[in-house]
Tab-separated table of N, CA and C in Angstrom:
chain	number	residue	atom	x	y	z
D	605	MET	N	112.149	97.716	90.099
D	605	MET	CA	113.829	97.643	90.939
D	605	MET	C	113.171	98.023	92.162
D	606	LYS	N	113.707	97.470	93.204
D	606	LYS	CA	113.650	97.773	94.542
D	606	LYS	C	114.700	98.900	94.844
D	607	LEU	N	114.385	100.002	95.393
D	607	LEU	CA	115.282	101.273	95.639
D	607	LEU	C	115.290	101.269	97.046
D	608	CYS	N	116.192	101.323	97.750
D	608	CYS	CA	116.482	101.492	99.248
D	608	CYS	C	116.975	103.145	99.210
D	609	VAL	N	116.174	103.975	100.137
D	609	VAL	CA	116.394	105.166	100.206
D	609	VAL	C	117.601	105.474	101.255
D	610	LEU	N	118.683	106.125	101.063
D	610	LEU	CA	119.840	106.179	101.911
D	610	LEU	C	119.841	107.641	102.374
D	611	GLY	N	119.261	108.296	101.435
D	611	GLY	CA	119.286	110.136	101.472
D	611	GLY	C	118.473	110.857	100.458
D	612	TYR	N	118.204	112.207	100.757
D	612	TYR	CA	117.574	112.903	99.747
D	612	TYR	C	118.288	114.161	99.794
D	613	GLY	N	118.216	114.779	98.400
D	613	GLY	CA	118.824	116.117	98.372
D	613	GLY	C	118.245	117.320	99.258
D	614	ARG	N	118.596	118.357	99.109
D	614	ARG	CA	118.321	119.382	100.169
D	614	ARG	C	117.069	120.250	99.792
D	615	VAL	N	116.682	120.083	98.479
D	615	VAL	CA	115.464	120.937	98.201
D	615	VAL	C	114.382	120.086	97.789
D	616	TRP	N	113.256	120.590	98.402
D	616	TRP	CA	112.095	119.984	98.309
D	616	TRP	C	110.911	120.916	97.705
D	617	THR	N	110.103	120.559	96.906
D	617	THR	CA	108.888	121.306	96.393
D	617	THR	C	107.722	120.355	96.302
D	618	ALA	N	106.645	121.121	96.157
D	618	ALA	CA	105.314	120.263	96.341
D	618	ALA	C	104.418	120.634	95.338
D	619	ARG	N	103.550	119.773	94.697
D	619	ARG	CA	102.509	120.030	93.719
D	619	ARG	C	101.451	119.636	94.451
D	620	PRO	N	100.219	120.709	94.581
D	620	PRO	CA	98.841	120.187	95.464
D	620	PRO	C	98.372	119.276	94.592
D	621	PRO	N	97.228	118.560	95.494
D	621	PRO	CA	96.457	117.447	94.639
D	621	PRO	C	95.873	117.852	93.397
D	622	GLY	N	95.133	118.997	93.146
D	622	GLY	CA	94.399	119.079	91.775
D	622	GLY	C	93.421	118.067	91.755
D	623	ARG	N	93.507	117.247	90.676
D	623	ARG	CA	92.840	116.383	90.031
D	623	ARG	C	93.114	114.889	90.903
D	624	ARG	N	94.216	115.191	91.352
D	624	ARG	CA	94.503	113.751	92.176
D	624	ARG	C	94.077	114.045	93.505
D	625	THR	N	94.176	112.728	94.188
D	625	THR	CA	93.546	112.848	95.574
D	625	THR	C	94.788	113.263	96.576
D	626	ALA	N	96.035	113.319	96.157
D	626	ALA	CA	97.029	113.532	97.307
D	626	ALA	C	98.205	114.460	96.414
D	627	ALA	N	98.815	115.253	97.357
D	627	ALA	CA	99.754	116.074	96.611
D	627	ALA	C	101.036	114.901	96.474
D	628	ALA	N	102.041	115.624	95.493
D	628	ALA	CA	103.149	115.027	94.970
D	628	ALA	C	104.376	115.829	95.428
D	629	TYR	N	105.277	115.163	96.002
D	629	TYR	CA	106.576	116.062	96.597
D	629	TYR	C	107.602	115.697	95.758
D	630	TYR	N	108.702	116.639	95.599
D	630	TYR	CA	109.688	116.555	94.667
D	630	TYR	C	110.839	116.922	95.572
D	631	ASN	N	111.913	116.132	95.238
D	631	ASN	CA	113.450	116.134	96.149
D	631	ASN	C	114.327	116.444	94.884
D	632	THR	N	115.264	117.355	94.998
D	632	THR	CA	116.528	117.231	94.092
D	632	THR	C	117.667	118.111	94.874
D	633	THR	N	118.770	118.083	94.209
D	633	THR	CA	120.014	118.741	94.781
D	633	THR	C	120.077	120.037	94.891
D	634	GLY	N	120.773	120.572	95.730
D	634	GLY	CA	121.099	122.023	96.156
D	634	GLY	C	122.564	122.370	96.983
D	635	VAL	N	122.706	123.815	96.693
D	635	VAL	CA	123.619	124.134	97.519
D	635	VAL	C	123.350	125.114	98.372
D	636	LEU	N	123.941	125.707	99.319
D	636	LEU	CA	123.702	126.804	100.193
D	636	LEU	C	124.046	128.010	99.526
D	637	VAL	N	123.093	128.910	99.472
D	637	VAL	CA	123.322	130.196	98.771
D	637	VAL	C	122.399	131.215	99.970
D	638	ASP	N	123.369	132.139	100.685
D	638	ASP	CA	123.067	132.882	101.760
D	638	ASP	C	122.161	132.097	102.668
D	639	GLY	N	122.709	130.989	102.941
D	639	GLY	CA	122.098	130.184	104.302
D	639	GLY	C	121.021	129.377	103.668
D	640	ARG	N	120.606	129.311	102.622
D	640	ARG	CA	119.278	128.676	102.203
D	640	ARG	C	119.708	127.753	101.193
D	641	PRO	N	119.080	126.394	101.103
D	641	PRO	CA	119.447	125.519	99.833
D	641	PRO	C	118.621	125.925	98.565
D	642	ARG	N	119.571	126.262	97.702
D	642	ARG	CA	119.044	126.533	96.111
D	642	ARG	C	119.671	125.707	95.246
D	643	PRO	N	118.708	125.064	94.127
D	643	PRO	CA	119.188	124.273	93.314
D	643	PRO	C	120.226	124.902	92.108
D	644	ARG	N	121.197	124.433	91.922
D	644	ARG	CA	122.237	124.844	90.979
D	644	ARG	C	122.567	123.650	90.084
D	645	SER	N	121.742	123.131	89.407
D	645	SER	CA	121.625	122.141	88.551
D	645	SER	C	122.707	122.000	87.495
D	646	CYS	N	123.716	121.243	87.347
D	646	CYS	CA	124.231	120.860	86.202
D	646	CYS	C	123.855	119.811	85.341
D	647	ILE	N	123.259	118.820	86.334
D	647	ILE	CA	122.395	117.617	85.710
D	647	ILE	C	120.982	117.779	86.823
D	648	TYR	N	119.833	118.109	86.082
D	648	TYR	CA	118.785	118.347	86.534
D	648	TYR	C	117.933	117.099	86.619
D	649	GLY	N	117.371	116.553	87.734
D	649	GLY	CA	116.533	115.767	87.859
D	649	GLY	C	116.023	115.659	89.201
D	650	TYR	N	114.927	114.774	89.547
D	650	TYR	CA	114.472	114.661	90.917
D	650	TYR	C	113.682	113.354	91.370
D	651	VAL	N	113.668	113.480	92.506
D	651	VAL	CA	112.882	112.128	92.965
D	651	VAL	C	111.299	112.680	93.402
D	652	ARG	N	110.435	111.748	92.980
D	652	ARG	CA	109.001	112.292	93.174
D	652	ARG	C	108.310	110.950	94.224
D	653	ILE	N	107.810	111.542	95.067
D	653	ILE	CA	107.052	110.411	96.248
D	653	ILE	C	105.553	111.152	96.392
D	654	ASP	N	104.648	110.498	96.358
D	654	ASP	CA	103.349	111.005	96.604
D	654	ASP	C	102.875	110.759	98.015
D	655	GLU	N	102.069	111.826	98.324
D	655	GLU	CA	101.450	111.889	99.675
D	655	GLU	C	100.606	110.500	100.288
D	656	CYS	N	99.992	109.824	99.004
D	656	CYS	CA	98.988	109.098	99.252
D	656	CYS	C	100.044	107.676	100.066
D	657	LEU	N	101.284	107.642	99.930
D	657	LEU	CA	102.165	106.577	100.834
D	657	LEU	C	102.476	107.227	102.103
D	658	GLY	N	101.805	108.218	102.475
D	658	GLY	CA	101.823	108.644	104.026
D	658	GLY	C	103.169	109.570	104.107
D	659	PHE	N	103.605	110.053	103.009
D	659	PHE	CA	104.884	110.691	102.747
D	659	PHE	C	104.814	112.250	103.153
D	660	HIS	N	105.452	112.893	104.128
D	660	HIS	CA	105.426	114.206	104.117
D	660	HIS	C	106.951	114.830	104.377
D	661	PRO	N	107.531	115.806	103.497
D	661	PRO	CA	108.853	116.009	103.702
D	661	PRO	C	109.417	116.269	104.826
D	662	ASP	N	108.492	116.936	105.927
D	662	ASP	CA	108.884	117.398	107.254
D	662	ASP	C	109.202	115.952	108.027
D	663	HIS	N	108.795	114.730	107.286
D	663	HIS	CA	109.159	113.469	108.229
D	663	HIS	C	109.682	112.552	107.207
D	664	ALA	N	110.460	113.112	106.115
D	664	ALA	CA	111.296	112.345	105.067
D	664	ALA	C	112.414	111.401	105.902
D	665	HIS	N	112.766	111.502	107.039
D	665	HIS	CA	113.636	110.511	107.786
D	665	HIS	C	112.974	109.148	108.032
D	666	ARG	N	111.431	109.283	107.975
D	666	ARG	CA	110.803	107.968	108.349
D	666	ARG	C	111.033	106.738	107.146
D	667	THR	N	111.427	107.743	106.068
D	667	THR	CA	111.613	106.793	104.647
D	667	THR	C	113.116	106.337	104.473
D	668	ILE	N	113.886	106.747	105.270
D	668	ILE	CA	115.420	106.464	105.132
D	668	ILE	C	115.429	105.136	105.753
D	669	HIS	N	116.284	104.204	104.883
D	669	HIS	CA	116.511	102.900	104.896
D	669	HIS	C	115.184	101.629	104.697
D	670	ARG	N	114.217	102.695	103.970
D	670	ARG	CA	113.076	102.046	103.435
D	670	ARG	C	113.174	101.389	102.023
D	671	VAL	N	112.749	100.642	101.475
D	671	VAL	CA	112.736	100.059	100.302
D	671	VAL	C	111.302	100.272	99.241
D	672	PHE	N	111.392	101.084	98.351
D	672	PHE	CA	110.380	101.297	97.476
D	672	PHE	C	110.491	100.867	95.975
D	673	GLU	N	109.375	100.532	95.353
D	673	GLU	CA	109.392	99.744	94.110
D	673	GLU	C	109.428	101.279	93.082
D	674	THR	N	110.455	101.147	92.123
D	674	THR	CA	110.238	102.129	91.312
D	674	THR	C	110.970	101.557	89.674
D	675	ASP	N	110.697	102.258	88.591
D	675	ASP	CA	111.156	101.749	87.388
D	675	ASP	C	112.740	102.396	87.140
D	676	GLY	N	113.001	102.999	88.144
D	676	GLY	CA	114.370	103.216	88.068
D	676	GLY	C	114.629	104.807	87.614
D	677	VAL	N	115.534	105.283	86.681
D	677	VAL	CA	115.711	106.786	86.228
D	677	VAL	C	115.226	106.814	85.034
D	678	SER	N	114.377	107.689	84.663
D	678	SER	CA	113.772	107.794	83.438
D	678	SER	C	114.021	109.301	82.900
D	679	GLN	N	113.692	109.533	81.828
D	679	GLN	CA	113.709	110.979	81.006
D	679	GLN	C	112.295	111.383	80.937
D	680	TRP	N	111.979	112.593	81.187
D	680	TRP	CA	110.769	113.245	80.959
D	680	TRP	C	110.889	114.814	80.674
D	681	ASN	N	110.625	115.393	79.583
D	681	ASN	CA	110.695	116.797	79.450
D	681	ASN	C	112.381	117.233	79.473
D	682	GLY	N	113.115	116.354	79.320
D	682	GLY	CA	114.695	116.610	79.473
D	682	GLY	C	115.123	116.646	81.038
D	683	CYS	N	114.353	116.109	81.963
D	683	CYS	CA	114.542	115.997	83.313
D	683	CYS	C	114.852	114.527	83.717
D	684	ARG	N	115.674	114.207	84.476
D	684	ARG	CA	115.726	112.863	85.037
D	684	ARG	C	114.832	112.822	86.230
D	685	LYS	N	114.120	111.702	86.166
D	685	LYS	CA	113.246	111.467	87.214
D	685	LYS	C	113.227	110.107	87.754
D	686	VAL	N	112.925	109.806	89.098
D	686	VAL	CA	112.823	108.695	89.770
D	686	VAL	C	111.575	108.963	90.673
D	687	PHE	N	110.422	107.840	90.283
D	687	PHE	CA	109.235	107.821	91.013
D	687	PHE	C	109.222	106.844	91.994
D	688	LEU	N	109.213	107.050	93.042
D	688	LEU	CA	109.170	106.249	94.081
D	688	LEU	C	107.633	105.719	94.514
D	689	GLN	N	107.104	104.580	94.011
D	689	GLN	CA	105.721	104.090	93.585
D	689	GLN	C	105.066	103.201	94.923
D	690	THR	N	105.793	102.552	95.457
D	690	THR	CA	105.106	101.461	96.315
D	690	THR	C	106.175	101.184	97.338
D	691	LEU	N	105.660	101.134	98.767
D	691	LEU	CA	106.553	101.001	99.845
D	691	LEU	C	106.519	99.564	100.202
D	692	HIS	N	107.700	98.807	100.034
D	692	HIS	CA	107.689	97.439	100.512
D	692	HIS	C	107.930	97.217	101.957
D	693	PRO	N	107.482	95.994	102.308
D	693	PRO	CA	107.583	95.842	103.664
D	693	PRO	C	109.019	96.241	104.285
D	694	ARG	N	109.250	96.165	105.706
D	694	ARG	CA	110.370	96.458	106.344
D	694	ARG	C	111.005	95.059	106.324
D	695	GLY	N	112.553	95.215	106.050
D	695	GLY	CA	113.244	94.011	105.744
D	695	GLY	C	113.393	93.451	104.298
D	696	THR	N	112.695	94.313	103.355
D	696	THR	CA	112.839	93.910	101.959
D	696	THR	C	114.398	93.998	101.328
D	697	PRO	N	115.034	93.082	101.086
D	697	PRO	CA	116.364	93.380	100.414
D	697	PRO	C	116.273	94.201	99.068
D	698	PRO	N	117.136	95.243	98.688
D	698	PRO	CA	117.184	96.314	97.923
D	698	PRO	C	117.983	95.572	96.675
D	699	ASP	N	117.475	95.957	95.500
D	699	ASP	CA	118.475	96.055	94.212
D	699	ASP	C	119.484	97.061	94.103
D	700	ARG	N	119.065	97.994	94.388
D	700	ARG	CA	119.905	99.473	94.506
D	700	ARG	C	119.678	100.332	95.562
D	701	TYR	N	120.296	101.427	95.713
D	701	TYR	CA	120.376	102.451	96.764
D	701	TYR	C	120.398	103.748	96.121
D	702	LEU	N	119.562	104.692	96.531
D	702	LEU	CA	119.330	105.983	96.556
D	702	LEU	C	120.118	106.687	97.550
D	703	LEU	N	121.082	107.351	97.235
D	703	LEU	CA	121.924	108.249	98.196
D	703	LEU	C	122.237	109.760	97.781
D	704	ARG	N	122.379	110.669	98.670
D	704	ARG	CA	122.883	111.881	98.538
D	704	ARG	C	124.416	111.944	98.938
D	705	ILE	N	125.158	112.425	97.922
D	705	ILE	CA	126.633	112.784	98.328
D	705	ILE	C	126.949	114.137	98.135
D	706	SER	N	127.738	114.453	98.869
D	706	SER	CA	128.422	116.033	98.983
D	706	SER	C	129.696	116.221	98.893
D	707	SER	N	130.218	117.319	98.510
D	707	SER	CA	131.537	117.785	98.657
D	707	SER	C	131.992	117.764	100.074
D	708	PHE	N	131.149	118.031	101.047
D	708	PHE	CA	131.540	117.975	102.315
D	708	PHE	C	131.855	116.637	102.947
D	709	GLU	N	131.403	115.687	102.496
D	709	GLU	CA	131.536	114.302	102.805
D	709	GLU	C	132.378	113.575	102.079
D	710	VAL	N	132.610	113.735	100.874
D	710	VAL	CA	133.300	113.029	100.148
D	710	VAL	C	134.543	113.704	99.381
D	711	GLY	N	134.628	115.015	99.168
D	711	GLY	CA	135.335	115.851	98.666
D	711	GLY	C	134.850	116.214	97.441
D	712	HIS	N	135.754	117.086	96.692
D	712	HIS	CA	135.220	117.563	95.407
D	712	HIS	C	135.071	116.448	94.211
D	713	ILE	N	134.224	116.628	93.293
D	713	ILE	CA	133.919	115.504	92.340
D	713	ILE	C	134.310	116.317	91.021
D	714	ARG	N	135.235	115.770	90.207
D	714	ARG	CA	135.543	116.130	88.848
D	714	ARG	C	134.443	115.591	87.961
D	715	ARG	N	133.308	116.132	87.704
D	715	ARG	CA	132.389	115.557	86.575
D	715	ARG	C	132.830	115.118	85.412
D	716	ALA	N	134.002	115.680	84.926
D	716	ALA	CA	134.538	115.589	83.625
D	716	ALA	C	135.296	114.218	83.681
D	717	SER	N	135.720	113.856	84.621
D	717	SER	CA	136.435	112.471	84.919
D	717	SER	C	135.326	111.316	84.922
D	718	CYS	N	135.916	109.941	85.006
D	718	CYS	CA	135.083	109.022	85.359
D	718	CYS	C	135.081	108.800	87.033
D	719	TRP	N	133.669	109.516	87.514
D	719	TRP	CA	133.769	109.577	88.800
D	719	TRP	C	132.670	108.501	89.635
D	720	LEU	N	131.659	107.934	88.877
D	720	LEU	CA	130.630	106.947	89.068
D	720	LEU	C	130.805	105.544	88.508
D	721	CYS	N	130.809	104.674	89.254
D	721	CYS	CA	130.803	103.359	88.527
D	721	CYS	C	129.780	103.025	87.383
D	722	GLU	N	130.197	102.314	86.502
D	722	GLU	CA	129.463	101.752	85.205
D	722	GLU	C	128.103	101.760	85.582
D	723	THR	N	127.620	100.860	86.581
D	723	THR	CA	126.282	100.530	87.138
D	723	THR	C	125.580	101.677	87.820
D	724	GLY	N	126.230	102.589	88.158
D	724	GLY	CA	125.754	103.584	89.071
D	724	GLY	C	124.609	104.673	88.058
D	725	ASP	N	123.778	105.693	88.638
D	725	ASP	CA	123.396	106.406	87.767
D	725	ASP	C	123.056	107.709	88.469
D	726	VAL	N	123.014	108.938	87.861
D	726	VAL	CA	122.911	110.206	88.424
D	726	VAL	C	121.556	110.637	88.301
D	727	VAL	N	120.824	110.981	89.396
D	727	VAL	CA	119.536	111.465	89.282
D	727	VAL	C	119.652	113.053	89.042
D	728	SER	N	120.483	113.688	89.955
D	728	SER	CA	120.615	115.152	90.045
D	728	SER	C	121.857	115.413	90.630
D	729	PHE	N	122.418	116.551	90.141
D	729	PHE	CA	123.793	117.295	90.533
D	729	PHE	C	123.844	118.621	90.527
D	730	SER	N	124.097	119.224	91.553
D	730	SER	CA	124.368	120.516	91.660
D	730	SER	C	125.646	121.004	92.126
D	731	ASP	N	126.002	122.036	91.601
D	731	ASP	CA	127.510	122.616	91.786
D	731	ASP	C	127.597	124.197	91.732
D	732	GLY	N	128.103	124.779	92.830
D	732	GLY	CA	128.111	126.145	92.831
D	732	GLY	C	128.504	126.741	94.618
D	733	ASN	N	128.999	127.770	94.486
D	733	ASN	CA	129.672	128.241	95.607
D	733	ASN	C	130.487	127.426	96.500
D	734	ASP	N	131.492	126.523	95.693
D	734	ASP	CA	132.220	125.775	96.079
D	734	ASP	C	131.822	124.687	96.790
D	735	GLN	N	130.733	124.296	96.415
D	735	GLN	CA	129.865	123.075	96.888
D	735	GLN	C	129.167	122.198	95.883
D	736	GLN	N	129.215	121.063	96.374
D	736	GLN	CA	128.640	119.823	95.301
D	736	GLN	C	127.660	119.008	96.184
D	737	GLU	N	126.611	118.713	95.616
D	737	GLU	CA	125.518	117.551	95.999
D	737	GLU	C	124.983	117.056	94.843
D	738	ALA	N	124.839	115.621	95.160
D	738	ALA	CA	124.642	114.903	93.894
D	738	ALA	C	123.477	113.810	94.487
D	739	LEU	N	122.525	113.367	93.860
D	739	LEU	CA	121.379	112.219	94.091
D	739	LEU	C	122.187	111.118	93.283
D	740	VAL	N	122.365	110.007	93.555
D	740	VAL	CA	122.832	108.840	92.550
D	740	VAL	C	122.189	107.678	93.213
D	741	ILE	N	122.237	106.565	92.214
D	741	ILE	CA	121.650	105.216	92.298
D	741	ILE	C	122.898	104.332	92.079
D	742	LEU	N	123.348	103.735	93.254
D	742	LEU	CA	124.401	102.673	93.278
D	742	LEU	C	123.818	101.495	93.544
D	743	PRO	N	124.546	100.485	92.967
D	743	PRO	CA	124.552	99.013	93.628
D	743	PRO	C	125.333	98.745	94.762
D	744	ALA	N	125.038	97.738	95.382
D	744	ALA	CA	125.795	97.401	96.309
D	744	ALA	C	127.286	97.212	95.761
D	745	PHE	N	128.148	97.788	96.589
D	745	PHE	CA	129.690	97.529	96.344
D	745	PHE	C	130.103	98.675	94.932
D	746	GLY	N	128.985	99.628	94.809
D	746	GLY	CA	129.213	100.759	93.703
D	746	GLY	C	130.114	101.741	94.337
D	747	TRP	N	130.536	102.728	93.451
D	747	TRP	CA	131.841	103.345	94.104
D	747	TRP	C	131.465	104.843	93.521
D	748	VAL	N	132.103	105.787	94.095
D	748	VAL	CA	132.116	107.298	93.786
D	748	VAL	C	133.579	107.499	93.883
D	749	GLN	N	134.264	108.356	92.861
D	749	GLN	CA	135.598	109.039	92.782
D	749	GLN	C	135.368	110.349	93.164
D	750	SER	N	136.306	110.763	94.117
D	750	SER	CA	136.412	112.175	94.392
D	750	SER	C	137.918	112.672	94.639
D	751	ASP	N	138.283	113.803	94.768
D	751	ASP	CA	139.577	114.315	95.092
D	751	ASP	C	140.160	113.660	96.415
D	752	ASP	N	139.111	113.453	97.527
D	752	ASP	CA	139.594	112.832	98.573
D	752	ASP	C	139.718	111.330	98.551
D	753	GLY	N	139.522	110.824	97.421
D	753	GLY	CA	139.704	108.986	97.149
D	753	GLY	C	138.648	108.463	96.605
D	754	LEU	N	138.520	107.014	96.744
D	754	LEU	CA	137.347	106.268	96.082
D	754	LEU	C	136.639	105.758	97.414
D	755	PHE	N	135.480	105.826	97.191
D	755	PHE	CA	134.391	105.455	98.296
D	755	PHE	C	133.325	104.367	97.719
D	756	TYR	N	133.397	103.344	98.574
D	756	TYR	CA	132.350	102.100	98.176
D	756	TYR	C	131.212	102.177	99.020
D	757	LEU	N	130.193	101.820	98.501
D	757	LEU	CA	128.666	101.695	99.151
D	757	LEU	C	128.691	100.255	99.489
D	758	ILE	N	128.941	100.069	101.085
D	758	ILE	CA	128.847	98.707	101.698
D	758	ILE	C	127.776	98.469	102.533
D	759	PRO	N	126.952	97.549	102.025
D	759	PRO	CA	125.703	97.084	102.873
D	759	PRO	C	126.145	96.176	103.815
D	760	HIS	N	125.320	96.237	104.945
D	760	HIS	CA	125.392	95.376	106.071
D	760	HIS	C	124.873	94.027	105.376
D	761	ALA	N	125.795	92.980	106.049
D	761	ALA	CA	125.568	91.584	105.417
D	761	ALA	C	124.174	91.001	105.767
D	762	ASP	N	123.766	91.385	107.176
D	762	ASP	CA	122.476	90.723	107.776
D	762	ASP	C	121.555	91.487	107.477
D	763	ARG	N	121.630	92.858	107.367
D	763	ARG	CA	120.584	93.630	107.286
D	763	ARG	C	120.886	94.768	105.957
D	764	PRO	N	120.561	94.115	104.832
D	764	PRO	CA	121.152	94.696	103.561
D	764	PRO	C	120.269	96.172	103.185
D	765	TRP	N	119.375	96.669	103.785
D	765	TRP	CA	118.662	97.810	103.602
D	765	TRP	C	119.480	98.936	104.344
D	766	LEU	N	120.681	98.376	105.223
D	766	LEU	CA	121.300	99.528	105.663
D	766	LEU	C	122.668	99.245	104.898
D	767	ALA	N	123.150	100.601	104.664
D	767	ALA	CA	124.513	100.581	103.803
D	767	ALA	C	125.044	101.841	104.100
D	768	GLU	N	126.467	101.846	103.822
D	768	GLU	CA	126.896	103.131	103.905
D	768	GLU	C	128.303	103.269	103.028
D	769	LEU	N	128.549	104.670	102.666
D	769	LEU	CA	129.418	104.974	101.791
D	769	LEU	C	130.783	104.835	102.621
D	770	ARG	N	131.856	104.151	102.108
D	770	ARG	CA	133.213	104.164	102.993
D	770	ARG	C	134.311	104.398	101.951
D	771	ARG	N	135.292	105.156	102.505
D	771	ARG	CA	136.435	105.399	101.778
D	771	ARG	C	137.408	104.130	101.862
D	772	LYS	N	137.675	103.812	100.379
D	772	LYS	CA	138.835	102.668	100.467
D	772	LYS	C	140.049	102.751	101.262
D	773	GLY	N	140.612	101.874	102.060
D	773	GLY	CA	141.675	102.116	102.840
D	773	GLY	C	141.690	102.487	103.951
């Protein structure tokens, strides 16, 4: 699957190279606790990206609107994971989008209700201190429901690697 990154969660961790030739970086959701992002996972999962792709979290913004090859969301040791494997050339149209949503942007999400379209998938969801943050994978025109309304992911017609979450109406 070709996955376009539109955003990452607040929390980054790293695993040093060890036997591998490059470090691995892990991204997940979090909420602010005493001014610092902390994971408060209701659904724990992460996105992994290796340094051998030229990635470093200090420059994560360079991979926004870029398309990676991935196998999608899988389960490992009770965790949901997405491994960003290969970077496609600029201009590659994606199949799906990875995006960060927060209660500051879309309002409170009631997880007990139907809040994500059927074709969407949750990577990670943190909830605490009256804040929420989720990493989700959505198709074009996929939706998220919150207390503030219904939000659709709308790709740009001529540049499909650019997409934004827009409120209906």
